[in-house]
Amino acid sequence: QLTVHPEEVEAMIKIYERMLQDGRAEAETRGVRKDGSAFHKQVVMVASYDVQNNFLGHYCFMKDITDRKQTELQLRNLSDRLELAAKSAHLGIWDWDVVNDRLIWDDLMYELYGVNPSDFSGAFQAWEAVVHPDDLPVCRIALQQALAGDRDFDMEFRVIWSDGSVRFIKAHSLVQRDVQGHPLRMIGVNLDITNRKQAELALEKELLRSKTLFNTSMDGVVVMDFSGNVVEISPSFAKMLGYTVE
């Protein structure tokens, strides 16, 4: 009892009872050192019987696992911070087991792709099924290059939701390999960039329209910088002065 943490007494009783029932019990719990400091330990209890199967007592084996538990806590805290950062940035996270073809999505990935989790098979083909057909060949090539180690998978592509709407996705991933360099897993993030792409397309259309008006306008148009230097002139302006645009 001197080595049992006060908050773990009931847990240790349950471990003891399980050992009496099954002949063996194992658990992770906390203990107390002579100086009063707490530590984590792995406990294994094994029952001892005589030849008539009468219970004689038990052996108790303990291992200090404080360092491991502290590492687990640090990793859990890091994971929580990464999850918070991903949610704040609206990033979907995916993990593809290349060897076993097992694809895992977090909740946001289903939202980004407009997919119901119950309809997702959890294989690579499930991702391919929602990628826009015109973008799929390029994505496949980029994935193969990433698996071969020729480049990172850093792509922009379109996906088609079940309602027919099209969304733009930005994807980036890293490849984990074995000691021989064979790909084992790909871990990546996805971001919906639809609003940005739509704005870019709208700007391109406006620039094209402006350029068309600039080149076809019957009025003379001249563009100058703040120093008064001519940057560009329309064909009609050049014609007025008897020059060519060049």
mmCIF file with all atom_site columns, C-alpha atoms in Angstrom, residues 25-135:
data_model
loop_
_atom_site.group_PDB
_atom_site.id
_atom_site.type_symbol
_atom_site.label_atom_id
_atom_site.label_alt_id
_atom_site.label_comp_id
_atom_site.label_asym_id
_atom_site.label_entity_id
_atom_site.label_seq_id
_atom_site.pdbx_PDB_ins_code
_atom_site.Cartn_x
_atom_site.Cartn_y
_atom_site.Cartn_z
_atom_site.occupancy
_atom_site.B_iso_or_equiv
_atom_site.pdbx_formal_charge
_atom_site.auth_seq_id
_atom_site.auth_comp_id
_atom_site.auth_asym_id
_atom_site.auth_atom_id
_atom_site.pdbx_PDB_model_num
ATOM 1   C CA . ALA A 1 25  ? -3.903  -9.091  -14.645 1.00 0.00 ? 25  ALA A CA 1
ATOM 2   C CA . GLU A 1 26  ? -2.007  -6.196  -16.179 1.00 0.00 ? 26  GLU A CA 1
ATOM 3   C CA . ALA A 1 27  ? -2.581  -2.431  -16.032 1.00 0.00 ? 27  ALA A CA 1
ATOM 4   C CA . GLU A 1 28  ? -0.927  0.967   -16.019 1.00 0.00 ? 28  GLU A CA 1
ATOM 5   C CA . THR A 1 29  ? -1.340  2.989   -12.847 1.00 0.00 ? 29  THR A CA 1
ATOM 6   C CA . ARG A 1 30  ? 0.445   5.487   -10.624 1.00 0.00 ? 30  ARG A CA 1
ATOM 7   C CA . GLY A 1 31  ? 2.660   4.840   -7.634  1.00 0.00 ? 31  GLY A CA 1
ATOM 8   C CA . VAL A 1 32  ? 4.308   6.880   -4.879  1.00 0.00 ? 32  VAL A CA 1
ATOM 9   C CA . ARG A 1 33  ? 8.002   6.970   -4.033  1.00 0.00 ? 33  ARG A CA 1
ATOM 10  C CA . LYS A 1 34  ? 9.464   7.246   -0.545  1.00 0.00 ? 34  LYS A CA 1
ATOM 11  C CA . ASP A 1 35  ? 9.865   11.015  -0.968  1.00 0.00 ? 35  ASP A CA 1
ATOM 12  C CA . GLY A 1 36  ? 6.160   11.353  -1.823  1.00 0.00 ? 36  GLY A CA 1
ATOM 13  C CA . SER A 1 37  ? 6.632   12.010  -5.546  1.00 0.00 ? 37  SER A CA 1
ATOM 14  C CA . ALA A 1 38  ? 4.272   10.244  -7.943  1.00 0.00 ? 38  ALA A CA 1
ATOM 15  C CA . PHE A 1 39  ? 5.383   8.089   -10.877 1.00 0.00 ? 39  PHE A CA 1
ATOM 16  C CA . HIS A 1 40  ? 3.718   5.977   -13.561 1.00 0.00 ? 40  HIS A CA 1
ATOM 17  C CA . LYS A 1 41  ? 4.144   2.232   -13.478 1.00 0.00 ? 41  LYS A CA 1
ATOM 18  C CA . GLN A 1 42  ? 3.100   -0.843  -15.376 1.00 0.00 ? 42  GLN A CA 1
ATOM 19  C CA . VAL A 1 43  ? 1.825   -3.546  -13.040 1.00 0.00 ? 43  VAL A CA 1
ATOM 20  C CA . VAL A 1 44  ? 1.549   -7.266  -13.782 1.00 0.00 ? 44  VAL A CA 1
ATOM 21  C CA . MET A 1 45  ? 0.002   -9.578  -11.178 1.00 0.00 ? 45  MET A CA 1
ATOM 22  C CA . VAL A 1 46  ? 0.289   -13.366 -11.559 1.00 0.00 ? 46  VAL A CA 1
ATOM 23  C CA . ALA A 1 47  ? -1.480  -15.768 -9.203  1.00 0.00 ? 47  ALA A CA 1
ATOM 24  C CA . SER A 1 48  ? 0.377   -18.685 -7.586  1.00 0.00 ? 48  SER A CA 1
ATOM 25  C CA . TYR A 1 49  ? -1.301  -22.057 -6.834  1.00 0.00 ? 49  TYR A CA 1
ATOM 26  C CA . ASP A 1 50  ? -0.220  -25.342 -5.304  1.00 0.00 ? 50  ASP A CA 1
ATOM 27  C CA . VAL A 1 51  ? -0.631  -28.726 -6.970  1.00 0.00 ? 51  VAL A CA 1
ATOM 28  C CA . GLN A 1 52  ? -4.208  -28.962 -5.664  1.00 0.00 ? 52  GLN A CA 1
ATOM 29  C CA . ASN A 1 53  ? -4.940  -25.602 -7.302  1.00 0.00 ? 53  ASN A CA 1
ATOM 30  C CA . ASN A 1 54  ? -5.217  -23.828 -3.962  1.00 0.00 ? 54  ASN A CA 1
ATOM 31  C CA . PHE A 1 55  ? -4.374  -20.141 -4.111  1.00 0.00 ? 55  PHE A CA 1
ATOM 32  C CA . LEU A 1 56  ? -1.110  -19.403 -2.364  1.00 0.00 ? 56  LEU A CA 1
ATOM 33  C CA . GLY A 1 57  ? -0.509  -15.784 -3.217  1.00 0.00 ? 57  GLY A CA 1
ATOM 34  C CA . HIS A 1 58  ? 0.660   -13.785 -6.190  1.00 0.00 ? 58  HIS A CA 1
ATOM 35  C CA . TYR A 1 59  ? 3.694   -12.295 -7.842  1.00 0.00 ? 59  TYR A CA 1
ATOM 36  C CA . CYS A 1 60  ? 3.648   -8.601  -8.641  1.00 0.00 ? 60  CYS A CA 1
ATOM 37  C CA . PHE A 1 61  ? 5.949   -7.161  -11.289 1.00 0.00 ? 61  PHE A CA 1
ATOM 38  C CA . MET A 1 62  ? 6.298   -3.407  -11.681 1.00 0.00 ? 62  MET A CA 1
ATOM 39  C CA . LYS A 1 63  ? 8.054   -1.284  -14.295 1.00 0.00 ? 63  LYS A CA 1
ATOM 40  C CA . ASP A 1 64  ? 8.616   2.475   -14.122 1.00 0.00 ? 64  ASP A CA 1
ATOM 41  C CA . ILE A 1 65  ? 7.077   3.967   -17.288 1.00 0.00 ? 65  ILE A CA 1
ATOM 42  C CA . THR A 1 66  ? 7.151   7.626   -16.242 1.00 0.00 ? 66  THR A CA 1
ATOM 43  C CA . ASP A 1 67  ? 9.344   8.723   -19.156 1.00 0.00 ? 67  ASP A CA 1
ATOM 44  C CA . ARG A 1 68  ? 7.092   6.980   -21.667 1.00 0.00 ? 68  ARG A CA 1
ATOM 45  C CA . LYS A 1 69  ? 3.931   8.491   -20.174 1.00 0.00 ? 69  LYS A CA 1
ATOM 46  C CA . GLN A 1 70  ? 5.463   11.960  -20.220 1.00 0.00 ? 70  GLN A CA 1
ATOM 47  C CA . THR A 1 71  ? 6.396   11.485  -23.872 1.00 0.00 ? 71  THR A CA 1
ATOM 48  C CA . GLU A 1 72  ? 2.836   10.341  -24.640 1.00 0.00 ? 72  GLU A CA 1
ATOM 49  C CA . LEU A 1 73  ? 1.476   13.422  -22.865 1.00 0.00 ? 73  LEU A CA 1
ATOM 50  C CA . GLN A 1 74  ? 3.763   15.712  -24.858 1.00 0.00 ? 74  GLN A CA 1
ATOM 51  C CA . LEU A 1 75  ? 2.709   14.033  -28.113 1.00 0.00 ? 75  LEU A CA 1
ATOM 52  C CA . ARG A 1 76  ? -0.954  14.309  -27.136 1.00 0.00 ? 76  ARG A CA 1
ATOM 53  C CA . ASN A 1 77  ? -0.533  18.003  -26.348 1.00 0.00 ? 77  ASN A CA 1
ATOM 54  C CA . LEU A 1 78  ? 1.255   18.506  -29.670 1.00 0.00 ? 78  LEU A CA 1
ATOM 55  C CA . SER A 1 79  ? -1.510  16.623  -31.465 1.00 0.00 ? 79  SER A CA 1
ATOM 56  C CA . ASP A 1 80  ? -4.144  18.811  -29.795 1.00 0.00 ? 80  ASP A CA 1
ATOM 57  C CA . ARG A 1 81  ? -2.310  21.973  -30.872 1.00 0.00 ? 81  ARG A CA 1
ATOM 58  C CA . LEU A 1 82  ? -1.949  20.710  -34.438 1.00 0.00 ? 82  LEU A CA 1
ATOM 59  C CA . GLU A 1 83  ? -5.639  19.804  -34.530 1.00 0.00 ? 83  GLU A CA 1
ATOM 60  C CA . LEU A 1 84  ? -6.567  23.271  -33.270 1.00 0.00 ? 84  LEU A CA 1
ATOM 61  C CA . ALA A 1 85  ? -4.308  24.909  -35.877 1.00 0.00 ? 85  ALA A CA 1
ATOM 62  C CA . ALA A 1 86  ? -5.784  22.742  -38.647 1.00 0.00 ? 86  ALA A CA 1
ATOM 63  C CA . LYS A 1 87  ? -9.337  23.615  -37.627 1.00 0.00 ? 87  LYS A CA 1
ATOM 64  C CA . SER A 1 88  ? -8.502  27.312  -37.393 1.00 0.00 ? 88  SER A CA 1
ATOM 65  C CA . ALA A 1 89  ? -7.029  27.240  -40.904 1.00 0.00 ? 89  ALA A CA 1
ATOM 66  C CA . HIS A 1 90  ? -9.875  24.993  -42.123 1.00 0.00 ? 90  HIS A CA 1
ATOM 67  C CA . LEU A 1 91  ? -7.390  22.336  -43.216 1.00 0.00 ? 91  LEU A CA 1
ATOM 68  C CA . GLY A 1 92  ? -8.509  18.795  -43.888 1.00 0.00 ? 92  GLY A CA 1
ATOM 69  C CA . ILE A 1 93  ? -5.997  16.099  -42.910 1.00 0.00 ? 93  ILE A CA 1
ATOM 70  C CA . TRP A 1 94  ? -5.607  12.746  -44.641 1.00 0.00 ? 94  TRP A CA 1
ATOM 71  C CA . ASP A 1 95  ? -3.431  9.691   -44.107 1.00 0.00 ? 95  ASP A CA 1
ATOM 72  C CA . TRP A 1 96  ? -2.926  7.056   -46.821 1.00 0.00 ? 96  TRP A CA 1
ATOM 73  C CA . ASP A 1 97  ? -1.449  3.652   -45.948 1.00 0.00 ? 97  ASP A CA 1
ATOM 74  C CA . VAL A 1 98  ? 0.167   3.005   -49.323 1.00 0.00 ? 98  VAL A CA 1
ATOM 75  C CA . VAL A 1 99  ? 0.997   -0.655  -48.657 1.00 0.00 ? 99  VAL A CA 1
ATOM 76  C CA . ASN A 1 100 ? -2.515  -1.670  -47.586 1.00 0.00 ? 100 ASN A CA 1
ATOM 77  C CA . ASP A 1 101 ? -4.367  1.000   -49.599 1.00 0.00 ? 101 ASP A CA 1
ATOM 78  C CA . ARG A 1 102 ? -6.158  2.365   -46.547 1.00 0.00 ? 102 ARG A CA 1
ATOM 79  C CA . LEU A 1 103 ? -7.132  6.028   -46.735 1.00 0.00 ? 103 LEU A CA 1
ATOM 80  C CA . ILE A 1 104 ? -8.173  7.852   -43.571 1.00 0.00 ? 104 ILE A CA 1
ATOM 81  C CA . TRP A 1 105 ? -9.870  11.264  -43.619 1.00 0.00 ? 105 TRP A CA 1
ATOM 82  C CA . ASP A 1 106 ? -10.615 13.566  -40.728 1.00 0.00 ? 106 ASP A CA 1
ATOM 83  C CA . ASP A 1 107 ? -14.088 15.121  -40.434 1.00 0.00 ? 107 ASP A CA 1
ATOM 84  C CA . LEU A 1 108 ? -13.165 18.241  -42.391 1.00 0.00 ? 108 LEU A CA 1
ATOM 85  C CA . MET A 1 109 ? -12.013 16.214  -45.406 1.00 0.00 ? 109 MET A CA 1
ATOM 86  C CA . TYR A 1 110 ? -15.545 14.885  -45.877 1.00 0.00 ? 110 TYR A CA 1
ATOM 87  C CA . GLU A 1 111 ? -16.811 18.459  -45.734 1.00 0.00 ? 111 GLU A CA 1
ATOM 88  C CA . LEU A 1 112 ? -14.253 19.679  -48.282 1.00 0.00 ? 112 LEU A CA 1
ATOM 89  C CA . TYR A 1 113 ? -15.167 16.915  -50.723 1.00 0.00 ? 113 TYR A CA 1
ATOM 90  C CA . GLY A 1 114 ? -18.913 16.938  -50.095 1.00 0.00 ? 114 GLY A CA 1
ATOM 91  C CA . VAL A 1 115 ? -18.817 13.248  -49.206 1.00 0.00 ? 115 VAL A CA 1
ATOM 92  C CA . ASN A 1 116 ? -20.908 11.438  -46.609 1.00 0.00 ? 116 ASN A CA 1
ATOM 93  C CA . PRO A 1 117 ? -18.624 9.325   -44.361 1.00 0.00 ? 117 PRO A CA 1
ATOM 94  C CA . SER A 1 118 ? -20.950 6.341   -44.781 1.00 0.00 ? 118 SER A CA 1
ATOM 95  C CA . ASP A 1 119 ? -20.370 6.472   -48.547 1.00 0.00 ? 119 ASP A CA 1
ATOM 96  C CA . PHE A 1 120 ? -16.569 6.547   -48.270 1.00 0.00 ? 120 PHE A CA 1
ATOM 97  C CA . SER A 1 121 ? -14.860 3.198   -48.866 1.00 0.00 ? 121 SER A CA 1
ATOM 98  C CA . GLY A 1 122 ? -11.546 4.246   -47.330 1.00 0.00 ? 122 GLY A CA 1
ATOM 99  C CA . ALA A 1 123 ? -9.445  3.330   -50.376 1.00 0.00 ? 123 ALA A CA 1
ATOM 100 C CA . PHE A 1 124 ? -7.460  5.368   -52.883 1.00 0.00 ? 124 PHE A CA 1
ATOM 101 C CA . GLN A 1 125 ? -10.185 4.867   -55.505 1.00 0.00 ? 125 GLN A CA 1
ATOM 102 C CA . ALA A 1 126 ? -12.636 6.672   -53.222 1.00 0.00 ? 126 ALA A CA 1
ATOM 103 C CA . TRP A 1 127 ? -10.560 9.833   -53.579 1.00 0.00 ? 127 TRP A CA 1
ATOM 104 C CA . GLU A 1 128 ? -10.195 9.378   -57.329 1.00 0.00 ? 128 GLU A CA 1
ATOM 105 C CA . ALA A 1 129 ? -13.973 9.061   -57.653 1.00 0.00 ? 129 ALA A CA 1
ATOM 106 C CA . VAL A 1 130 ? -14.553 12.689  -56.597 1.00 0.00 ? 130 VAL A CA 1
ATOM 107 C CA . VAL A 1 131 ? -11.634 14.347  -58.411 1.00 0.00 ? 131 VAL A CA 1
ATOM 108 C CA . HIS A 1 132 ? -12.656 16.204  -61.579 1.00 0.00 ? 132 HIS A CA 1
ATOM 109 C CA . PRO A 1 133 ? -12.045 13.862  -64.583 1.00 0.00 ? 133 PRO A CA 1
ATOM 110 C CA . ASP A 1 134 ? -10.060 16.551  -66.399 1.00 0.00 ? 134 ASP A CA 1
ATOM 111 C CA . ASP A 1 135 ? -7.666  16.935  -63.432 1.00 0.00 ? 135 ASP A CA 1
#
